[in-house]
Coordinates of C-alpha atoms and ligand atoms in Angstrom, one line a residue:
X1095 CA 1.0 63.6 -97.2
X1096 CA 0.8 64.1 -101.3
X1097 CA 3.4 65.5 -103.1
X1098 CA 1.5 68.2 -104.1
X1099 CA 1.1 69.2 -100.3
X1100 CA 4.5 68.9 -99.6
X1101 CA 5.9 71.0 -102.7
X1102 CA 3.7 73.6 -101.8
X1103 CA 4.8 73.7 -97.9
X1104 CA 8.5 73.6 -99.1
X1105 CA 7.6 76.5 -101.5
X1106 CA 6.3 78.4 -98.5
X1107 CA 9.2 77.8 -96.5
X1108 CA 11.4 78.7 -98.9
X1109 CA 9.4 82.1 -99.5
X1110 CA 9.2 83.4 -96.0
X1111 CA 12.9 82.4 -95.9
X1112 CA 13.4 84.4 -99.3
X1113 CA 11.4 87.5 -97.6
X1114 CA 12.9 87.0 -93.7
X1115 CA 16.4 86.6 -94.8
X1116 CA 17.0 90.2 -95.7
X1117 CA 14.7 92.0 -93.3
X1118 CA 16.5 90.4 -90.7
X1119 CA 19.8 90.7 -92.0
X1120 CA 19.1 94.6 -92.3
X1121 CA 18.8 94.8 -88.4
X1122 CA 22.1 93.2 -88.4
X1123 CA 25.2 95.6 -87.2
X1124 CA 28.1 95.3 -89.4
X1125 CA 31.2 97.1 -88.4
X1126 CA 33.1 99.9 -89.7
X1127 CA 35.7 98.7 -92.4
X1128 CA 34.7 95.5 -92.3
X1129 CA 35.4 94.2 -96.0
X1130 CA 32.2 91.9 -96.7
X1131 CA 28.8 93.4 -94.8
X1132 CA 26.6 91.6 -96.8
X1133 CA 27.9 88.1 -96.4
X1134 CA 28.3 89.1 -92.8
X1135 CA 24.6 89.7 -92.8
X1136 CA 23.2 86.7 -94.2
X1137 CA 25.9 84.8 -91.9
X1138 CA 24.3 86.2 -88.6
X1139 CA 20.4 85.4 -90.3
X1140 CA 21.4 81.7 -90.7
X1141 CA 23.4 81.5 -87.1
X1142 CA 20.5 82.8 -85.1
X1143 CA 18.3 80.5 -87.2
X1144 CA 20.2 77.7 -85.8
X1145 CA 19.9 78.8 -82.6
X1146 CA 16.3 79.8 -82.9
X1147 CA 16.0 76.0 -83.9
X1148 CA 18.2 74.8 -80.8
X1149 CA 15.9 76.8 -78.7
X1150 CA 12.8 75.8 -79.7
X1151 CA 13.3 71.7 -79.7
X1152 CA 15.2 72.5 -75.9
X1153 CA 11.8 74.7 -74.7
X1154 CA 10.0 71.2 -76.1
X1155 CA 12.5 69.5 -73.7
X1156 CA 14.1 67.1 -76.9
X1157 CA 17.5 68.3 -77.2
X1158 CA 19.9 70.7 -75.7
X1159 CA 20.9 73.9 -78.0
X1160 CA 24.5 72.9 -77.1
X1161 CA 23.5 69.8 -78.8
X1162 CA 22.2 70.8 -82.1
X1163 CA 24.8 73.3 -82.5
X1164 CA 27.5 70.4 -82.2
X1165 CA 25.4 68.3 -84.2
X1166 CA 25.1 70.9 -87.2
X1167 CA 29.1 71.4 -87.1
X1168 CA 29.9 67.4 -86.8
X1169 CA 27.5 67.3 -90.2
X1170 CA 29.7 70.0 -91.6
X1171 CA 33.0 69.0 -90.5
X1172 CA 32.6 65.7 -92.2
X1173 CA 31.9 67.5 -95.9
X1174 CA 34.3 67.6 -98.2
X1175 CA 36.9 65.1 -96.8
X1176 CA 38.4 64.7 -99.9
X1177 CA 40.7 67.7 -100.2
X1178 CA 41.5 67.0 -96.3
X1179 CA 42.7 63.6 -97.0
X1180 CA 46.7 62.9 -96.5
X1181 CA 47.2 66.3 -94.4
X1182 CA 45.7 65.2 -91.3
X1183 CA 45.7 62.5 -88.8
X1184 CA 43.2 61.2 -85.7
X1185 CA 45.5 59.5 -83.5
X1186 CA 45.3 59.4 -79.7
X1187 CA 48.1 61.0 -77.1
X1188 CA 47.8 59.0 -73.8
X1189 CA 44.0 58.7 -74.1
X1190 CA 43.4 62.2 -75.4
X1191 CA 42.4 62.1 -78.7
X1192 CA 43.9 64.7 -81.1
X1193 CA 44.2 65.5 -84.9
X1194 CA 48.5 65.6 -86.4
X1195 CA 48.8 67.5 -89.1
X1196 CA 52.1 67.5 -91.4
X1197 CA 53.5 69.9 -93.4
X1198 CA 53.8 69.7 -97.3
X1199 CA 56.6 67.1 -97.2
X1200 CA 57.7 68.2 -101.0
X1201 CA 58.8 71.6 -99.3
X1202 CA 62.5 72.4 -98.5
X1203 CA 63.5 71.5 -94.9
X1204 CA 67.3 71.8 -94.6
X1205 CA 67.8 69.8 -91.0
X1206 CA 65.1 67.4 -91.3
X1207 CA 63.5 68.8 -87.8
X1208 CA 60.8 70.4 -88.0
X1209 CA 58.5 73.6 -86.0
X1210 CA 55.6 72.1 -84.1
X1211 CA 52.3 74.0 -82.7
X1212 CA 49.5 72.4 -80.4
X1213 CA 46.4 74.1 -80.7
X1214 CA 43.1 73.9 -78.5
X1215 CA 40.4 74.9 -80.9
X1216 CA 37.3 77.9 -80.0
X1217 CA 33.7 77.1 -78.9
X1218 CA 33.2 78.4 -75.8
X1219 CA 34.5 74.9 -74.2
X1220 CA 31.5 73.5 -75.5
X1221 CA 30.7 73.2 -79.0
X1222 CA 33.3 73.1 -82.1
X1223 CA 35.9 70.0 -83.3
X1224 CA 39.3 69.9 -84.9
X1225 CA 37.1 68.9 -88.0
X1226 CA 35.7 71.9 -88.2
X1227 CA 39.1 73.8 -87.7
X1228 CA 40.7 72.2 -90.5
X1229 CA 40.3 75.5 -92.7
X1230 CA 41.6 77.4 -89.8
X1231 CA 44.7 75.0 -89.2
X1232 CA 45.6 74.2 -92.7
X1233 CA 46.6 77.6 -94.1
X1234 CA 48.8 77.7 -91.1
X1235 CA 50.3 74.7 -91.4
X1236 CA 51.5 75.3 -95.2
X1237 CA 52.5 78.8 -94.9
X1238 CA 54.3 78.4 -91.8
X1239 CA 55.9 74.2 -92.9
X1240 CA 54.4 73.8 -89.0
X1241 CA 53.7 70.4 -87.6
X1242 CA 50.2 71.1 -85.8
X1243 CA 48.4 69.0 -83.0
X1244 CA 44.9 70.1 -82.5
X1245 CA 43.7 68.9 -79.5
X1246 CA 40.2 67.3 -79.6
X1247 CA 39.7 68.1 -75.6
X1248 CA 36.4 66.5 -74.0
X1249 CA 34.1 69.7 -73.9
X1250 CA 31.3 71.2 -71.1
X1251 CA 29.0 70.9 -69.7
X1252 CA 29.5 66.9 -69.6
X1253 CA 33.1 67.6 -68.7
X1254 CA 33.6 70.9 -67.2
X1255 CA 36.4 72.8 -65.9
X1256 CA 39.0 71.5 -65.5
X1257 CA 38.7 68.3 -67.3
X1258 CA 39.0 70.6 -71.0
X1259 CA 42.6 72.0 -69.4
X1260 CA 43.8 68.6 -68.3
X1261 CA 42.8 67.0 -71.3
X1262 CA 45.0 69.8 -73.1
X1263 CA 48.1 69.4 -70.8
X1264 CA 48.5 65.7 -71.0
X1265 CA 48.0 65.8 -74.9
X1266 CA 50.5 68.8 -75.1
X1267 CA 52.6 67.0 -72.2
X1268 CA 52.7 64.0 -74.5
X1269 CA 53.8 65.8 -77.6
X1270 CA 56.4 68.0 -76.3
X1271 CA 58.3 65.2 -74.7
X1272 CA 57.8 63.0 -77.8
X1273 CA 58.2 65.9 -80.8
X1274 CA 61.3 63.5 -82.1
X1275 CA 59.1 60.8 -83.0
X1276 CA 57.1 63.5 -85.3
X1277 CA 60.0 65.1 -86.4
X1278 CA 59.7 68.0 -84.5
X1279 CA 62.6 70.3 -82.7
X1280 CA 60.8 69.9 -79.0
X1281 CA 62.4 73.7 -78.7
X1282 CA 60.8 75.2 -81.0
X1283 CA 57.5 74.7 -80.0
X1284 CA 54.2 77.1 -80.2
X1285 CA 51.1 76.9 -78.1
X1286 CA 48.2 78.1 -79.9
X1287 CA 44.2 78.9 -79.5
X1288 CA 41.5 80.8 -80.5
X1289 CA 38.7 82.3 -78.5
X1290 CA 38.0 79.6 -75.2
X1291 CA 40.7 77.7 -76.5
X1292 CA 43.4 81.1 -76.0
X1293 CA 42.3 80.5 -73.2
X1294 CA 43.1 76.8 -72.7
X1295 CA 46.6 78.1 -74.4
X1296 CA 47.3 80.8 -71.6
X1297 CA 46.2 78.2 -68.8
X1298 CA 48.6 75.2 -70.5
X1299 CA 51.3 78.1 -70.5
X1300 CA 51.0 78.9 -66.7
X1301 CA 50.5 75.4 -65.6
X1302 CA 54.0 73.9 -67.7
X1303 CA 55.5 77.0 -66.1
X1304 CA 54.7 76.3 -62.9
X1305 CA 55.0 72.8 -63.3
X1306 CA 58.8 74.0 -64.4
X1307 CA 58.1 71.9 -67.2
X1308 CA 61.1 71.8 -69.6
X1309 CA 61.5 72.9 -72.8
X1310 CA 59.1 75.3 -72.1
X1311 CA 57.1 76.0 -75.2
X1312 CA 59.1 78.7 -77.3
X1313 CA 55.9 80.9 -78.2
X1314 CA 52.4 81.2 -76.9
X1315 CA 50.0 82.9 -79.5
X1316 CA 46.8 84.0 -78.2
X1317 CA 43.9 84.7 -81.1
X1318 CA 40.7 86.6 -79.8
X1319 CA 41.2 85.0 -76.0
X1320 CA 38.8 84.6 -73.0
X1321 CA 41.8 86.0 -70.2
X1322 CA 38.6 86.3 -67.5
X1323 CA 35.3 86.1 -65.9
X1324 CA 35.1 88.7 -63.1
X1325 CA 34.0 91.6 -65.5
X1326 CA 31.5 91.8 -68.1
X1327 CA 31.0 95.5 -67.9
X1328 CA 34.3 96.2 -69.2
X1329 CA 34.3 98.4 -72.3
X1330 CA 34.3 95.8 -75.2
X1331 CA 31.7 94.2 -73.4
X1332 CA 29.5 97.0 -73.3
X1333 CA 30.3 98.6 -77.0
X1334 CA 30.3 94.8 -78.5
X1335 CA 27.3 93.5 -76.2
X1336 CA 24.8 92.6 -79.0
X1337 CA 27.8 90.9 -81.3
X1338 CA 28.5 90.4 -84.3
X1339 CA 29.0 86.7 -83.5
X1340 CA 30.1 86.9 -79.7
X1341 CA 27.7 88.3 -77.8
X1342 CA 27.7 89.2 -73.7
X1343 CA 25.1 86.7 -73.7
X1344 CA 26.7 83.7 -75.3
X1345 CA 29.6 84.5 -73.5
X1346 CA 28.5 84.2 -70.0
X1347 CA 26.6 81.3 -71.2
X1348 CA 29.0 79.5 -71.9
X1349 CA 31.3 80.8 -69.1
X1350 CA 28.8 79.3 -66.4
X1351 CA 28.8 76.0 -68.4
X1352 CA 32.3 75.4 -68.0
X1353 CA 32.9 77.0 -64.4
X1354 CA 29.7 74.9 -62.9
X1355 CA 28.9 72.5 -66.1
X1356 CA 25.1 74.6 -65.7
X1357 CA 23.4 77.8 -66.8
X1358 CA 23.0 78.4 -62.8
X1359 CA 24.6 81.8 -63.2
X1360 CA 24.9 82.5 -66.0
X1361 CA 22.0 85.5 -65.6
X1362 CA 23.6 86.8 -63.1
X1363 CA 27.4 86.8 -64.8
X1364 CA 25.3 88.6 -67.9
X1365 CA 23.9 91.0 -65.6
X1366 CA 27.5 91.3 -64.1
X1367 CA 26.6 90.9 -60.8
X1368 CA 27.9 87.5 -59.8
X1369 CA 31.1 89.4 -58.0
X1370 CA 30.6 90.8 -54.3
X1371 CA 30.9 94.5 -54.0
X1372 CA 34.7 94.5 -52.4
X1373 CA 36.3 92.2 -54.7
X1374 CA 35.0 93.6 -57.6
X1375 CA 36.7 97.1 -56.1
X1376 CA 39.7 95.6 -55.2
X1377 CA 39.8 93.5 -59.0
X1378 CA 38.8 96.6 -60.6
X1379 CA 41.3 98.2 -59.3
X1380 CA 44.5 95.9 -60.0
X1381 CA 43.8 93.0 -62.5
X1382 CA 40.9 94.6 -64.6
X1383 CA 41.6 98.2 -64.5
X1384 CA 39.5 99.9 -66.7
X1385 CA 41.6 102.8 -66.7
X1386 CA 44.4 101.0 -68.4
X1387 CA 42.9 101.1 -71.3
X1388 CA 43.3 103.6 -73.9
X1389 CA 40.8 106.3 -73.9
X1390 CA 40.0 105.3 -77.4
X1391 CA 38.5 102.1 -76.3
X1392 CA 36.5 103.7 -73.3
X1393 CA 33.8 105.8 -75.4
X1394 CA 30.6 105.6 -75.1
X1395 CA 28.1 103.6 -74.9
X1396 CA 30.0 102.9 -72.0
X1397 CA 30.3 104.3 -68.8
X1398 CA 32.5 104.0 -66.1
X1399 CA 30.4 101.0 -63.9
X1400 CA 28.6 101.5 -60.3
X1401 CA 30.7 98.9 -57.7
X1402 CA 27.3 98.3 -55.9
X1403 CA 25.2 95.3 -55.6
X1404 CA 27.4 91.9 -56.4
X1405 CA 25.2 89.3 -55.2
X1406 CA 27.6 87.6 -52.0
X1407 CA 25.8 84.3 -52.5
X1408 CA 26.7 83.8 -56.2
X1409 CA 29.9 84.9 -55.1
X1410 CA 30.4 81.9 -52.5
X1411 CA 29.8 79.7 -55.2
X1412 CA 31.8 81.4 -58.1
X1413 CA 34.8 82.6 -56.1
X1414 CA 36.9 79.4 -56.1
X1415 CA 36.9 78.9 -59.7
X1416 CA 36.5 82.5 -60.9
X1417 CA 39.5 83.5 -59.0
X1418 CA 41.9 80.4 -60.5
X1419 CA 44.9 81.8 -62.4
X1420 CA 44.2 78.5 -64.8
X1421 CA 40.2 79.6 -65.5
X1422 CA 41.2 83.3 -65.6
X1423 CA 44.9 83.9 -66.6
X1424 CA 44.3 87.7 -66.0
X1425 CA 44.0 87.2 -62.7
X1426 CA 47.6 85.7 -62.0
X1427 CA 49.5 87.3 -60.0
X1428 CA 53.2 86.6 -61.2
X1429 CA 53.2 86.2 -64.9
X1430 CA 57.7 86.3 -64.7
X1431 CA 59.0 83.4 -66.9
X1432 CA 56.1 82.7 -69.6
X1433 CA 56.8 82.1 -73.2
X1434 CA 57.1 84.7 -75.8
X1435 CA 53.9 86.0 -76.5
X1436 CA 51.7 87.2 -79.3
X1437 CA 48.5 88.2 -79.1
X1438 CA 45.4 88.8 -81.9
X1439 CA 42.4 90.9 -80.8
X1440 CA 39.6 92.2 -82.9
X1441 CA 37.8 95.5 -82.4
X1442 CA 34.6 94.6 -82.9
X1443 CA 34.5 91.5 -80.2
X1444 CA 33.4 91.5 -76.5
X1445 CA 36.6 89.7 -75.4
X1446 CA 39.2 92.8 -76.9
X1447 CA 39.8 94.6 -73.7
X1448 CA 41.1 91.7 -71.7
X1449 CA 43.7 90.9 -74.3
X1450 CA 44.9 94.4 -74.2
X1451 CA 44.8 94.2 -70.4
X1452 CA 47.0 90.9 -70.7
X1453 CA 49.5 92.3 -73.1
X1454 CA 50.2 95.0 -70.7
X1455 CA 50.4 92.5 -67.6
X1456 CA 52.5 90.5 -69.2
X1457 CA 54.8 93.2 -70.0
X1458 CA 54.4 94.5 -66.5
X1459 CA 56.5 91.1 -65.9
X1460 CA 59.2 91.1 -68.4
X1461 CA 57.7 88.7 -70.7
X1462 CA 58.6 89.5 -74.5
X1463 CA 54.9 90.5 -76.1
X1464 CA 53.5 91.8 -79.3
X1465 CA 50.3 92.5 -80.1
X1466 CA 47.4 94.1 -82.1
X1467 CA 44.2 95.4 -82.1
X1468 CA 42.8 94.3 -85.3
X1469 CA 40.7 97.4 -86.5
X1470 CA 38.4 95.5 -89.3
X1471 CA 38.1 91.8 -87.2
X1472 CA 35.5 90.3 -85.6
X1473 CA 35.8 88.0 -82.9
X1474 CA 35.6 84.3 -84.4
X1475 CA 35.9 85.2 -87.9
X1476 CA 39.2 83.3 -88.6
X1477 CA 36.9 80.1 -87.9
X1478 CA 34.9 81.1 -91.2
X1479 CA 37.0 81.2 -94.0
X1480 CA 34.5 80.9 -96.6
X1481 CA 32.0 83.3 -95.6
X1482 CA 35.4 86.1 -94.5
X1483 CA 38.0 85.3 -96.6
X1484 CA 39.5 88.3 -97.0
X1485 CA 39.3 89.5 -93.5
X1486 CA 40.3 85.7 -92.4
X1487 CA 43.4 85.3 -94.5
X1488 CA 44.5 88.9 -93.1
X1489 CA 44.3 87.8 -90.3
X1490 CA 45.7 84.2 -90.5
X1491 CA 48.7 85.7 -92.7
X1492 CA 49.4 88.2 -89.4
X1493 CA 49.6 84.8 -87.4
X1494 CA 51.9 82.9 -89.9
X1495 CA 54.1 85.2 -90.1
X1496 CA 54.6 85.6 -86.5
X1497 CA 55.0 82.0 -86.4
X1498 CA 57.7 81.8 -89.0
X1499 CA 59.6 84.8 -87.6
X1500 CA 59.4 83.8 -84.1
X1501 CA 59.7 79.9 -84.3
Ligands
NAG886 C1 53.9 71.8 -101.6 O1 55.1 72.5 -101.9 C2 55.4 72.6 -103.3 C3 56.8 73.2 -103.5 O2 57.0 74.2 -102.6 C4 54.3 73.3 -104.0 O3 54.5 73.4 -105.4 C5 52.9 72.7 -103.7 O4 51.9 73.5 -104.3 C6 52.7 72.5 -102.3 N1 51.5 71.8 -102.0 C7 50.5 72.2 -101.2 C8 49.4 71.3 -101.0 O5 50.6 73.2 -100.5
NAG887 C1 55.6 59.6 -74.9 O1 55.1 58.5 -75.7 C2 55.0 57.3 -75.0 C3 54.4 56.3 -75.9 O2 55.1 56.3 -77.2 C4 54.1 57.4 -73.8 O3 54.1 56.2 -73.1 C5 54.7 58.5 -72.9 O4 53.8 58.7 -71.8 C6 54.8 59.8 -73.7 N1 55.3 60.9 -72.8 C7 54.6 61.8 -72.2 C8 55.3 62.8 -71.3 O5 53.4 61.8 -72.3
NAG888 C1 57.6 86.1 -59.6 O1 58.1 84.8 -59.8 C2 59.5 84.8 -60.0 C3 60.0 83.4 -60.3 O2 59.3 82.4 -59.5 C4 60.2 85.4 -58.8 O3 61.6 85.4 -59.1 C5 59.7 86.8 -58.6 O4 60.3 87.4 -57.5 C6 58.2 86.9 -58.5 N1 57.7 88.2 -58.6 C7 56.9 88.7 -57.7 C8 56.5 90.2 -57.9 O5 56.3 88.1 -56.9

């Protein structure tokens, strides 16, 4: 092909780019309050351009979407690794690899021990890297003088559950009984993750716990969790089922990846009918009680939803892994003796009700919890500093400063 061909095919790209860009963007919803619309637009245009890429070469039966989308965030992670360099270590804890960050060692530290947090990075259990969370673990790490082990767990649907979890436990496991060797005070110890990794965070909790594990860890912090996989009709789901970022779609999607390691359900999870009719009554009416929830949070578009039609068959196949405390913390049923908890949710995400409804469980059981309903966050905006960063750093700051109060 000639130059000349070429140019002019780039130029053309480039142009329905320069016209497509805003139309779509348009379309996009942005929520009330939130500080930066217009980079949130152009943010969503270029995400579901990805995807629309990922989709096409996995229709031409080349390469997974789950693929590509880990592909394009290993290229990005590895940018930039100057200003990276010094903070942050890839070392292995009995096999599982992980990433050690240390704090800025010129800072005052009276006793010589330090804080330390693990931290099981987002992604639905299937995409993301601790690369890529460096801009989400660094600001935390300097404003709370934190040591911070991000755990670089093997991911679905290769390794589905509960080969993520274990691969958290042993690395956390490893560090908690070793935190001398990094410095670290082994009791003061925070257990940390966003989005599918809050809920790696609430699984490690329950399983140390029950493992009477010793020292617990001091704090479990919870940002923008997935608590449960029984309901996706609950309010958030419904009000928040197009996005931004998170939507219903993409999140029984990558629910189905890591309960069976294929998309075998996931329709049926989206169309929340993959519970049988009495356990969804019997769930609805104990573990994910709508009607727990502030009345606030239950206006329309939603409605209160019909019990009827839970396909039993899906059920058989769902109901062992579903039902697991350690896939779907909500559904424990003694939550007595967990850490001190605090937990982030944003309005504007699918996943907001079931951290309100674990909050108030957790209290139900004596456990000492905080938390907040973010009324300007979006779900998975903490992981994208440079498009958000006011509404990131607001929210980051919230965290350190639970951290450094708490710890
Ligand atoms: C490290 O701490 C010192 C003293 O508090 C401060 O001046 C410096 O900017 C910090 N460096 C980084 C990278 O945060
Ligand atoms: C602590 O570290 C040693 C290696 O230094 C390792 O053999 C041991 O298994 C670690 N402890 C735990 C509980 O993983
Ligand atoms: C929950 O577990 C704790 C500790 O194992 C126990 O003391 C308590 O009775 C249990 N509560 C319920 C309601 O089962």
């Amino acid at each position: 092909m000639s130059i000349i061909i070429t140019i002019k095919l780039v130029g053309a790209f480039l142009a329905v780019l320069a016209v497509a860009i805003p139309i779509l963007g348009l379309r996009e919803r942005v929520p009330k309050g939130f500080s930066n619309g217009c980079r949130l637009r152009i943010f969503m245009v270029l995400v579901k351009m990805m995807l629309a890429v990922g989709w096409l070469l996995e229709r031409v039966h080349m390469l997974s979407i789950i693929y590509v989308t880990n592909l394009i965030l290993r290229i990005i992670s590895r940018m930039e690794p100057e200003k990276r360099k010094g903070r942050a270590k890839d070392t292995q804890f009995g096999g599982v690899v992980v990433r050690v960050y240390t704090p800025n060692l010129s800072a005052e530290n009276k006793d010589g021990l330090y804080p330390g947090m693990v931290f099981y990075h987002g992604g639905g259990w299937a995409i993301g890297n601790t690369w890529i969370y460096d801009d989400f673990v660094l600001p935390i790490v300097n404003a709370v003088d934190i040591v911070v082990v991000s755990v670089e767990y093997r991911l679905a649907p290769k390794f589905k559950y509960p080969i993520p979890l274990d691969d958290c436990l042993a690395a956390t496991k490893y560090f908690m009984k070793n935190a001398s060797k990094f410095n670290v005070d082994p009791n003061r110890i925070a257990i940390c993750g966003d989005s599918a990794g809050g809920n790696l965070a609430a699984a490690v909790c329950l399983k140390l716990r029950d493992e009477k594990f010793k020292p617990m860890p001091k704090l479990q912090v919870l940002i923008y969790p997935v608590l449960q996989s029984v309901d996706f009709a609950l309010p958030s789901m419904i009000q928040n089922a197009d996005g931004p970022l998170l939507t219903t779609y993409w999140l029984t999607y990558y629910t189905s990846l890591y309960a069976t390691g294929s998309l075998k359900y996931a329709q049926a999870m989206c169309e929340n009918r993959h519970v049988e009719e009495a356990t969804r009554k019997q769930l609805f009416d104990t573990y994910v009680n709508h009607d727990m929830l502030d009345m606030t949070y239950r206006s329309p578009p939603y409605r209160k939803p019909d019990m009827k039609g839970g396909d039993v068959e899906v059920w058989k196949n769902l109901k062992n892994v579903l039902l697991d405390p350690y896939f779907s913390p909500l559904l424990c049923n003694n939550l007595t003796g967990l850490p001190q908890t605090f937990i982030y949710a944003a309005k504007y995400d699918v996943l907001r009700d079931e951290a309100i409804l674990y909050a108030k469980r957790l209290k139900l059981y004596g456990v000492d919890v905080s938390y907040v309903v973010d009324e300007h966050a979006l779900h998975g905006m903490c992981s994208f500093r440079h498009f958000f960063p006011k509404d990131s750093y607001n929210a980051l700051n919230r965290i350190s400063k639970f951290l450094k109060e708490n710890l």
